[in-house]
Short mmCIF file of C-alpha atoms and ligand atoms in Angstrom, two decimals:
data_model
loop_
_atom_site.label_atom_id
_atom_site.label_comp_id
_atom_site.label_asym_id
_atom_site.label_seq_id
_atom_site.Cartn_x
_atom_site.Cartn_y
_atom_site.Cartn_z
CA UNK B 15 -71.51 40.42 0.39
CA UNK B 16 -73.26 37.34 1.69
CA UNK B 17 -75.27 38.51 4.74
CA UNK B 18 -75.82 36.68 7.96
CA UNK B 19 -78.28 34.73 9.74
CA UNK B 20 -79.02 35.07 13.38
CA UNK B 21 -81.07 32.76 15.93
CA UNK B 22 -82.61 35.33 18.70
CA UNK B 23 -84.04 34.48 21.40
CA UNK B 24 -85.56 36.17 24.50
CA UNK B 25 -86.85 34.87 27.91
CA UNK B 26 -88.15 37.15 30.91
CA UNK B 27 -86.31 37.39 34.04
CA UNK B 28 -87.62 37.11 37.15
CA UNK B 29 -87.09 38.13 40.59
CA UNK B 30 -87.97 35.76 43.72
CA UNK B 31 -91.89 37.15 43.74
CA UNK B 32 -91.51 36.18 40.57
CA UNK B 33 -91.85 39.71 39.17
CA UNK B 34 -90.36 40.28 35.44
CA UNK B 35 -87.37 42.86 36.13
CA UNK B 36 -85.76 42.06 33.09
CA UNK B 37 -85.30 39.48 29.85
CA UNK B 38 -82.67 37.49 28.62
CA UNK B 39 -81.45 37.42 25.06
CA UNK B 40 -79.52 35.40 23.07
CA UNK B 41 -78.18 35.84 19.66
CA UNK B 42 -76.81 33.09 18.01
CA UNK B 43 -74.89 33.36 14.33
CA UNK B 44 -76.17 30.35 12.55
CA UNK B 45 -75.07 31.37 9.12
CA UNK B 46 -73.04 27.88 8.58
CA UNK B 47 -75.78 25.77 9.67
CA UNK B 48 -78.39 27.71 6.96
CA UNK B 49 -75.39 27.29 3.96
CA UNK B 50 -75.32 23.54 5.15
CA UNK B 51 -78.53 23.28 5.18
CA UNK B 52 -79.36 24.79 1.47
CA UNK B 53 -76.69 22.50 0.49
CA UNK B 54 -78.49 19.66 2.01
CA UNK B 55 -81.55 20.46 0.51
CA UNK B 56 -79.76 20.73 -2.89
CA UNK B 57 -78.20 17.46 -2.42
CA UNK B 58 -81.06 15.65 -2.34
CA UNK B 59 -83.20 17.63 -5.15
CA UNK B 60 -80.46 16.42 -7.05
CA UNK B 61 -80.18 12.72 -5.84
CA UNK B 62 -84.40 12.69 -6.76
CA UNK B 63 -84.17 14.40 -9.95
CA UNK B 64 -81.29 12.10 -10.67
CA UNK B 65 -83.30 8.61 -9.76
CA UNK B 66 -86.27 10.00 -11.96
CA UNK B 67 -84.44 10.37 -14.54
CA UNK B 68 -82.41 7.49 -14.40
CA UNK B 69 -85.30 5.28 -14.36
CA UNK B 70 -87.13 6.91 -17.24
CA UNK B 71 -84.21 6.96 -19.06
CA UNK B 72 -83.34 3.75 -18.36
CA UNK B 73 -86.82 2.06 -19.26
CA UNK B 74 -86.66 4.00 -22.65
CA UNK B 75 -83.78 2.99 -23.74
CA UNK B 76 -84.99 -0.32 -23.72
CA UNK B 77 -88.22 0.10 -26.16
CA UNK B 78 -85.89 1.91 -28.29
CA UNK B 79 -83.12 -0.77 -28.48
CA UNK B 80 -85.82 -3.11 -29.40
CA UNK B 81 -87.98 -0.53 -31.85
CA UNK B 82 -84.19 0.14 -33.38
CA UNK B 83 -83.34 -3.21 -33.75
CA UNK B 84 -86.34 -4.24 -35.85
CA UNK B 85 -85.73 -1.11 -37.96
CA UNK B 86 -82.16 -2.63 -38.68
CA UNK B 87 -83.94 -5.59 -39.78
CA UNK B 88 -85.85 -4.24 -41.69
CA UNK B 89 -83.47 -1.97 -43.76
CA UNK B 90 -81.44 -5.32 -43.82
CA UNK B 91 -84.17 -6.83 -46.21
CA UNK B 92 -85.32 -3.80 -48.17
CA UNK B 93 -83.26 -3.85 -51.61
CA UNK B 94 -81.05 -0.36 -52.11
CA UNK B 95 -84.43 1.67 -53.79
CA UNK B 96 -88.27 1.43 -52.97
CA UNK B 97 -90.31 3.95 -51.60
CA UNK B 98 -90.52 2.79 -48.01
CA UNK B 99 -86.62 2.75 -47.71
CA UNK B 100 -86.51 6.88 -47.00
CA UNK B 101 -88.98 6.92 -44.41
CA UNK B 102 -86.86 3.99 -42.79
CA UNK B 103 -83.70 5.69 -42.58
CA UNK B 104 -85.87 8.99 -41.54
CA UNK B 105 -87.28 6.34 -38.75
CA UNK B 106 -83.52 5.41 -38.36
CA UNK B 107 -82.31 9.14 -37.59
CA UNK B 108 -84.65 9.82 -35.36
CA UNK B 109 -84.30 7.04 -33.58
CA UNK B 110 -80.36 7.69 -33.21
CA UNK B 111 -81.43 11.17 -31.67
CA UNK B 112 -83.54 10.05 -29.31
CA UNK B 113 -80.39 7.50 -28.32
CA UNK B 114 -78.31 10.32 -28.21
CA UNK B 115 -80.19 12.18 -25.46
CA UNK B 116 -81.39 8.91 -23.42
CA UNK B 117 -77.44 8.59 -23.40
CA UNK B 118 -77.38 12.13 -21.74
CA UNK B 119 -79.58 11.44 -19.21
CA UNK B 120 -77.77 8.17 -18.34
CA UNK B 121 -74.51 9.85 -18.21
CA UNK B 122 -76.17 12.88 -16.06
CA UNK B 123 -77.73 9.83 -13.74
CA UNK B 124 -75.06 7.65 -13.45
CA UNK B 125 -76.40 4.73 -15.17
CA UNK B 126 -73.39 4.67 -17.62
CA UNK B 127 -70.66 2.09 -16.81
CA UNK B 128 -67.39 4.64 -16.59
CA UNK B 129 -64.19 3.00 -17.80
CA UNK B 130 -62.27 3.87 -15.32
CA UNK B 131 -58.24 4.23 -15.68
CA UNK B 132 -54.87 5.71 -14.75
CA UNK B 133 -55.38 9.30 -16.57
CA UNK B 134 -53.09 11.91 -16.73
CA UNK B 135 -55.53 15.32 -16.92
CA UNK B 136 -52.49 17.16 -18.66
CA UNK B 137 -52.93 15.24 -21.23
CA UNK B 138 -57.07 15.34 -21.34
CA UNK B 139 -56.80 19.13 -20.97
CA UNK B 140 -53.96 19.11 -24.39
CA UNK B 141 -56.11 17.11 -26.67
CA UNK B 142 -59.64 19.00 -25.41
CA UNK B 143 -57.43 22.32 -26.36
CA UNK B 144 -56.62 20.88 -29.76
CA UNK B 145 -60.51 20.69 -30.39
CA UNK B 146 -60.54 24.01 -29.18
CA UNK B 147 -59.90 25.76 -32.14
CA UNK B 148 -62.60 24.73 -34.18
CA UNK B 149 -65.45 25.43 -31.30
CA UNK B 150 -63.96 28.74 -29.52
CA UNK B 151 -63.84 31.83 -31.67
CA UNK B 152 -60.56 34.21 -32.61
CA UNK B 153 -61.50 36.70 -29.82
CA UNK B 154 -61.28 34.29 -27.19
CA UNK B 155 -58.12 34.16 -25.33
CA UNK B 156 -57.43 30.66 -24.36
CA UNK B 157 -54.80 30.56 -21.25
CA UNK B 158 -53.23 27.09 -20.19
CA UNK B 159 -51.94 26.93 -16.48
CA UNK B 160 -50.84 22.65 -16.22
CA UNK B 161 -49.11 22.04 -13.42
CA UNK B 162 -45.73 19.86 -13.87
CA UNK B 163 -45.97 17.22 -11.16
CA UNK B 164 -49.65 16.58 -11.54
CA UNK B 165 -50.85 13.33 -9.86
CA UNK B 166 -52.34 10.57 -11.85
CA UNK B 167 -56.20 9.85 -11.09
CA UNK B 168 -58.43 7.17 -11.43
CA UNK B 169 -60.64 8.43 -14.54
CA UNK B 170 -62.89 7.82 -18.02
CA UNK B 171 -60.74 9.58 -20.47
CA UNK B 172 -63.86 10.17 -22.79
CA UNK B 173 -66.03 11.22 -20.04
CA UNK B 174 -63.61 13.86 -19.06
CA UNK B 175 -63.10 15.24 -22.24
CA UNK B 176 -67.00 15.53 -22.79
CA UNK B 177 -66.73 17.87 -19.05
CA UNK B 178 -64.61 19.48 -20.28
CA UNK B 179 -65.83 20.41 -24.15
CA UNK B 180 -69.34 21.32 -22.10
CA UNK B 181 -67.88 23.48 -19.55
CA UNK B 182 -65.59 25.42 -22.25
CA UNK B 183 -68.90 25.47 -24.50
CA UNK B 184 -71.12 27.57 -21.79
CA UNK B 185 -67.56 29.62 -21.47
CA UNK B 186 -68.26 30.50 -24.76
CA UNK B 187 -71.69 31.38 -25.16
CA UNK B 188 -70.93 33.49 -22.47
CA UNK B 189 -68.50 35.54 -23.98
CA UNK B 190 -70.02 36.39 -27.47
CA UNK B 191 -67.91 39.61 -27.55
CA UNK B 192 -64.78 37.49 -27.02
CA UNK B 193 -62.61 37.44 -23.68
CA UNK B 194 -60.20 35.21 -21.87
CA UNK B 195 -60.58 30.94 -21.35
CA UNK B 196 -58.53 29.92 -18.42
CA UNK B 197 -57.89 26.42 -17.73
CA UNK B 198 -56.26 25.38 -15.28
CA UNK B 199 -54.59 22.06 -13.33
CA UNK B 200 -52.65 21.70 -10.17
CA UNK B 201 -52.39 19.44 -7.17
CA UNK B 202 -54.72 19.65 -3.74
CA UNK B 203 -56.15 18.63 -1.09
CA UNK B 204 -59.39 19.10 0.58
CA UNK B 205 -59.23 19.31 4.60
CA UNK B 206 -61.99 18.57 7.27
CA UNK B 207 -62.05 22.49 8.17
CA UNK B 208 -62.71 22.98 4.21
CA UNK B 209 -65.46 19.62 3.87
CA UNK B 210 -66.86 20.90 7.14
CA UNK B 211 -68.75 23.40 4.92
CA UNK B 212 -69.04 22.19 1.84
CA UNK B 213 -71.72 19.33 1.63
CA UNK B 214 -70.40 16.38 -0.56
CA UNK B 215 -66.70 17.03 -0.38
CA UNK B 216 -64.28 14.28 1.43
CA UNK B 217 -61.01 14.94 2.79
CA UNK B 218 -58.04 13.86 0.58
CA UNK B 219 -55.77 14.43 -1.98
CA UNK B 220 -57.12 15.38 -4.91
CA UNK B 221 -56.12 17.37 -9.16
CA UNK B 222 -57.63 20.38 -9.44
CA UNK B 223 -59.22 21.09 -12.60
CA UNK B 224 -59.96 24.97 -12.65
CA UNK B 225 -62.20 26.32 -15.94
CA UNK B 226 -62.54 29.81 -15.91
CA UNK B 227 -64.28 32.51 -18.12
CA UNK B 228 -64.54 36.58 -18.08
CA UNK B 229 -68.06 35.79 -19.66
CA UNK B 230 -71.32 37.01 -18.34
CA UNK B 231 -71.70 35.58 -15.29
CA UNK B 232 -74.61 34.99 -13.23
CA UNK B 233 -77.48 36.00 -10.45
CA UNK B 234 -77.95 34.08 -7.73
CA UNK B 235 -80.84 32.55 -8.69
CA UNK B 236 -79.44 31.13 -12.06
CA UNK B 237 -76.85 29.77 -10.14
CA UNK B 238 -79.21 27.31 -7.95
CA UNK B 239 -80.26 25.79 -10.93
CA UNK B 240 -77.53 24.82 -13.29
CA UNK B 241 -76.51 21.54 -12.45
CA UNK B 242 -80.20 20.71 -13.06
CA UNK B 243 -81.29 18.88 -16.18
CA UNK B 244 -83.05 21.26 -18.69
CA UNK B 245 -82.50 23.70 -16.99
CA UNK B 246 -81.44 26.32 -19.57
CA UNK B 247 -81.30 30.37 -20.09
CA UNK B 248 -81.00 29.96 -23.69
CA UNK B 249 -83.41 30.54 -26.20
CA UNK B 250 -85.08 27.90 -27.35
CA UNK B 251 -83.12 25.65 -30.00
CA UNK B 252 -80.06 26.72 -28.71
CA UNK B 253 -79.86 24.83 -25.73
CA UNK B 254 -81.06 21.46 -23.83
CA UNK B 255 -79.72 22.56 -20.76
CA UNK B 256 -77.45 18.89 -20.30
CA UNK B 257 -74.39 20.44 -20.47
CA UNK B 258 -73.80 21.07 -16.45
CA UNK B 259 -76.13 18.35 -15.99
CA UNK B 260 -73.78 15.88 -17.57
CA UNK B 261 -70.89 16.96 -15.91
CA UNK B 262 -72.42 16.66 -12.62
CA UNK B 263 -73.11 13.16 -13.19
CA UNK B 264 -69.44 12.51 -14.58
CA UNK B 265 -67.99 14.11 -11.32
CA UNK B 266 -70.25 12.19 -9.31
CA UNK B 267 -69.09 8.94 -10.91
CA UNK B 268 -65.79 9.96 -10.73
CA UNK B 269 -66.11 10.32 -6.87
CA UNK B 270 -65.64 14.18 -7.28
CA UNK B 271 -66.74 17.38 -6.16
CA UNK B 272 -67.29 20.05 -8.02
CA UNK B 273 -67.79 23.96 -7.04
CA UNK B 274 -69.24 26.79 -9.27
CA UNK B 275 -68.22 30.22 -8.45
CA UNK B 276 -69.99 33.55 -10.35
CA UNK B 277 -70.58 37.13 -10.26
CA UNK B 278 -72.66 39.14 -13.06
CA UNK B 279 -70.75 40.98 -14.79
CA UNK B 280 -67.53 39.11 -13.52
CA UNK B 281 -67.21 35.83 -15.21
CA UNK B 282 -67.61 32.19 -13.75
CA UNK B 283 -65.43 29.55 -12.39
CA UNK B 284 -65.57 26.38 -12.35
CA UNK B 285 -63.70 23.71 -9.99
CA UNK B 286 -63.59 20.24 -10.16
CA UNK B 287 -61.59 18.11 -7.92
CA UNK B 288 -60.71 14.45 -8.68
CA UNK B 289 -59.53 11.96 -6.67
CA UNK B 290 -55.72 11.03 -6.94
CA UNK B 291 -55.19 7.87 -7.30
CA UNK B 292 -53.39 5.98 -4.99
CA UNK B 293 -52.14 2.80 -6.18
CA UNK B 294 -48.12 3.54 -6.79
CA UNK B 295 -48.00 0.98 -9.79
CA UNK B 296 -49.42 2.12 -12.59
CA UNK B 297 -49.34 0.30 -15.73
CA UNK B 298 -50.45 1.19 -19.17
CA UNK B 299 -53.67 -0.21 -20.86
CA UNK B 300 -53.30 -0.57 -24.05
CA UNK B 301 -55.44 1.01 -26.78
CA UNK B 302 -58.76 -1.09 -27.62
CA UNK B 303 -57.96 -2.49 -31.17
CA UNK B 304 -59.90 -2.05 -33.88
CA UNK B 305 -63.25 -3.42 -34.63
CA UNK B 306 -62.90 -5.79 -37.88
CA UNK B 307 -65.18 -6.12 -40.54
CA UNK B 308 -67.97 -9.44 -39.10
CA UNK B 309 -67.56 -12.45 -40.71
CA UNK B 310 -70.18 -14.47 -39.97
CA UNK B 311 -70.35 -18.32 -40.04
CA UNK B 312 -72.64 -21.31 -39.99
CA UNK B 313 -71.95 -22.56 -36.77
CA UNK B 314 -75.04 -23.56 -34.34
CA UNK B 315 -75.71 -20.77 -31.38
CA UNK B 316 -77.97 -21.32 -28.30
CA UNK B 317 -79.76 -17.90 -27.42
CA UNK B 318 -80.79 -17.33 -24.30
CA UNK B 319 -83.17 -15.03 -23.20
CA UNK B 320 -86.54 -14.40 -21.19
CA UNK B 321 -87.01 -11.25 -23.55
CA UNK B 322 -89.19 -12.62 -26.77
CA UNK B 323 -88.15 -9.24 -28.45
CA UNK B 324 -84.29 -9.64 -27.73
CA UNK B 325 -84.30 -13.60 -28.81
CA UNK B 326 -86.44 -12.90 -32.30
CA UNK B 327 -83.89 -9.93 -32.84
CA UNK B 328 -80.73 -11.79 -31.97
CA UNK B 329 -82.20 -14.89 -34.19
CA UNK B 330 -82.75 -12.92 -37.13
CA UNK B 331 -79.59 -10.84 -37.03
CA UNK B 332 -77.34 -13.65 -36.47
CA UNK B 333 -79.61 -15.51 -39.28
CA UNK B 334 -78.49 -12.91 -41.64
CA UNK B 335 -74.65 -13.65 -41.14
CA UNK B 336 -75.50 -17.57 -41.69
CA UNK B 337 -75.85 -18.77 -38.01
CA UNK B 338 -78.63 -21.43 -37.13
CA UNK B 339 -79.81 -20.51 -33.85
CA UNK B 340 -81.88 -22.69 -30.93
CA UNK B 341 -83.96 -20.51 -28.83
CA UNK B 342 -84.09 -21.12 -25.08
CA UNK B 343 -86.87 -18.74 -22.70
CA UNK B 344 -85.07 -19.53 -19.40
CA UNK B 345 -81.83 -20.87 -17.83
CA UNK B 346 -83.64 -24.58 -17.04
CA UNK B 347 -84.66 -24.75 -20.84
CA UNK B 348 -81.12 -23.53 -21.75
CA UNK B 349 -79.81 -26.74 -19.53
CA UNK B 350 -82.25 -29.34 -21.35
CA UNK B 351 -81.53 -28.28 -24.63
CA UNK B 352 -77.45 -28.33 -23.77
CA UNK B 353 -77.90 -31.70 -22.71
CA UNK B 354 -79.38 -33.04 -25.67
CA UNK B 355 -77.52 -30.55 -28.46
CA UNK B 356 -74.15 -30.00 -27.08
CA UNK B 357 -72.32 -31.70 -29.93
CA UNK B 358 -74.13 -29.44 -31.96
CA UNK B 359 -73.61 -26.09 -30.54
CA UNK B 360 -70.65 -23.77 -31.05
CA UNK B 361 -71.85 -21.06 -28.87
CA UNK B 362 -74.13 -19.98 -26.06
CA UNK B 363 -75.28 -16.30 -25.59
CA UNK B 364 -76.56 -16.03 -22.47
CA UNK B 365 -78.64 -13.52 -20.62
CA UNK B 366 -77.57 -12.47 -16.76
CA UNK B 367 -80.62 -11.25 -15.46
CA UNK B 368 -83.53 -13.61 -15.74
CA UNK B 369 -86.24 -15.20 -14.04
CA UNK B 370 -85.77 -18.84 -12.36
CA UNK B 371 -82.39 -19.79 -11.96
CA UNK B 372 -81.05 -17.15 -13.51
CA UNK B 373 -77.85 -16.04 -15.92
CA UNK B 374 -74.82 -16.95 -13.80
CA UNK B 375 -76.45 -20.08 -12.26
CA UNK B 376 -77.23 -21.40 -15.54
CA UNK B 377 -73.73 -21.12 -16.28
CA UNK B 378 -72.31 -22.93 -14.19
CA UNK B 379 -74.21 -25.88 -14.58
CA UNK B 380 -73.50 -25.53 -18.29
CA UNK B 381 -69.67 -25.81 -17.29
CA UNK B 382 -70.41 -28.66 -15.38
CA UNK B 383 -72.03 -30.74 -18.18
CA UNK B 384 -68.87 -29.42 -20.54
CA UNK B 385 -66.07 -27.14 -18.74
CA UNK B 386 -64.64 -26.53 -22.38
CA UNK B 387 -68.58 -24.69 -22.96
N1 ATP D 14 -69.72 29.89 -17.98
C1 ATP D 14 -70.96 30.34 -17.82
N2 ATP D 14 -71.23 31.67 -17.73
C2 ATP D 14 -72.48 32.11 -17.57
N3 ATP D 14 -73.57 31.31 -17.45
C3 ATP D 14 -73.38 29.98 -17.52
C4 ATP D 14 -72.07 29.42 -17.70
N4 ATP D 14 -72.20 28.08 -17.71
C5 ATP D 14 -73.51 27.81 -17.56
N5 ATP D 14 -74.24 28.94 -17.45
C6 ATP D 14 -75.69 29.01 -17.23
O1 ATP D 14 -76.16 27.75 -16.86
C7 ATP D 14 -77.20 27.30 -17.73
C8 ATP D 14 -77.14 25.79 -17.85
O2 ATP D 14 -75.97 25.38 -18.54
P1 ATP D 14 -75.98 23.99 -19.31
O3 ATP D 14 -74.67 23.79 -19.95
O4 ATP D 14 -76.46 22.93 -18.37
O5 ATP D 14 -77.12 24.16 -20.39
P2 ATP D 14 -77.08 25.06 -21.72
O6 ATP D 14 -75.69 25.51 -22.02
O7 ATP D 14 -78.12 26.12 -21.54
O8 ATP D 14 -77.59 24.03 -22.81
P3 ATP D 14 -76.72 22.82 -23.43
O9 ATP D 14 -75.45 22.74 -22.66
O10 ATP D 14 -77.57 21.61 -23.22
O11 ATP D 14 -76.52 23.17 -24.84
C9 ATP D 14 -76.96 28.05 -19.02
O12 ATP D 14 -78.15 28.20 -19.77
C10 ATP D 14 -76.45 29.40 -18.49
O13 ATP D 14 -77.51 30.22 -18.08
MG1 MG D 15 -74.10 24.12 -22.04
#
């Protein structure tokens, strides 16, 4: 069992003379403060691993928008044979892997936008369970425990279902001889007493989503480290270690807490708690329709951008689907050129974030030389 810790502390006692004829000890149990205080320290390895990350992440995907973008081009203009066209699309791939784990360390950091919306988790849980059966072998036992009355909460339907697929993954691998998959739902709440001792938690009302396995389980030690990125105890190729990573950053986002729970030799559990929702009205959003085929025109569109890399892109691509483009380096250019061209533009693209007056600035005065801009 967990041992404790204890604060002792002696002092001599002393008569009148001032003669020692006797001590005084103290023993204090601090074993709360020391848990708190591990959790503290985890807390914020995970708050600096997560702004390193984040920022690398962040700045690379960046040179690899713009290193992707000219590789569209390019692949744009080569005919359908030739003998650079296979080392383009081998450029390409790579390129789209690379994406594809900057996008994992965005998601793990929190640098991902979540679309945030009335969710029921029944639901999530159902249509995770239906993938199920491809990814989870015959000898695993999958178990569904959904409560009836679940509340609604306030969630990224994609993002949960990618927690959940990683979290049922590791079940997996940790069960190759097969076993039992227990997922669970239900209503709580977390209390003071309860967040008292658990670092990150927040009193409230909250759906319980409980993912258990009778896998491997693990030491101690393994168990400090998972929610870490790369952190992994699979053999090489087999694992990037993301998986808990990612769902620490989608819990995070989603204003949750989430608790991990393992013995070896006695399987794992995982808990997540999200936040109910409060708002009573709930209305439905309706499904984003689907992306048609671009048409392209030959209308006149101002770019603006202070980015030379995002304006020659943007020119060239929208070049391709007939459009005659003006250029503009800064908000103040983007204003003189309106002035003069406004007949002759159909469209402005406009960048937010840029030196000198700025996206949102720029505008405005826009509107004010034509509100129908
Ligand atoms: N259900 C589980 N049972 C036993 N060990 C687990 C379980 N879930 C995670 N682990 C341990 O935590 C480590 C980290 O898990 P994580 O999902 O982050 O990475 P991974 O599964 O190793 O790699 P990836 O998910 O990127 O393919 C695992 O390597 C494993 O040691
Ligand atoms: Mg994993």
């Amino acid at each position: 069992e967990r041992g404790k810790w204890i604060f002792f502390s002696a002092a001599p006692l002393k008569n009148h003379q001032g003669k020692v004829v006797g001590s005084i000890e103290t023993l204090q149990d601090v074993t709360e403060q020391k848990h708190l205080e591990a959790q503290l320290l985890h807390a914020q390895k995970m708050e600096a691993v997560g702004t390193l990350t984040g920022g690398i992440a962040h700045d690379f995907n960046n040179i690899l928008q713009s290193i992707s973008g000219y590789i569209q081009l390019l692949l744009m203009r080569k005919g359908d044979d030739g003998p650079d066209l296979d080392y383009l699309d081998q450029i390409d791939g790579s390129i789209q892997r690379a994406s594809e784990l900057i996008r994992q360390l965005l998601l793990f950091s929190r640098k991902v936008e979540s679309k945030l919306r009335p969710v029921d988790l029944n639901r999530n849980v159902v249509l995770v369970q239906g993938l199920l059966t491809k990814t989870i072998p015959k000898m695993v036992n999958i178990e569904l425990h959904l409560a009836g009355d679940l509340k609604i909460i306030n969630a990224d339907p994609i993002q949960l279902e990618q927690a959940m697929m990683n979290l049922v993954v590791n079940a997996r691998d940790a069960m190759p001889d097969g076993g039992k998959l227990i997922i669970e739902t239900e209503n709580a709440v977390l209390d003071e007493e309860y967040c008292k001792s658990h670092l990150g938690a927040t009193p409230g009302e909250y759906v319980l989503l409980t993912i258990s396995d009778t896998g491997s389980g693990m030491e101690k030690e393994t168990l400090e480290h998972i929610f870490e990125p790369f952190y992994t105890t699979k053999e090489a190729g087999s694992g990037t270690g993301l998986g808990l990573a990612i769902v620490y950053g989608i819990v995070k986002s989603h204003g949750g807490y989430i608790m991990c729970y393992s013995e070896p030799g006695e399987g794992t559990t995982f808990k997540i708690y999200f936040p109910v929702l409060e708002s009573e009205v709930i209305e439905e959003v309706p499904e984003p329709e689907e992306v048609e085929e671009i048409q392209g025109g030959d209308e006149t569109i101002l770019l603006v951008d202070d980015e030379e890399t995002i304006l020659d892109i943007g020119k060239d691509i929208l070049g391709q689907y007939g459009y005659t483009t003006i250029e503009a380096r800064s908000g103040e250019e983007a204003i003189d050129i309106y002035e003069k061209e406004k007949d002759r533009i159909g469209l402005v693209i406009l960048d937010v974030g840029m030196p000198g007056m700025g996206g949102h600035k720029c505008l405005r005065e826009l509107l004010e030389i034509d509100p129908g801009a």
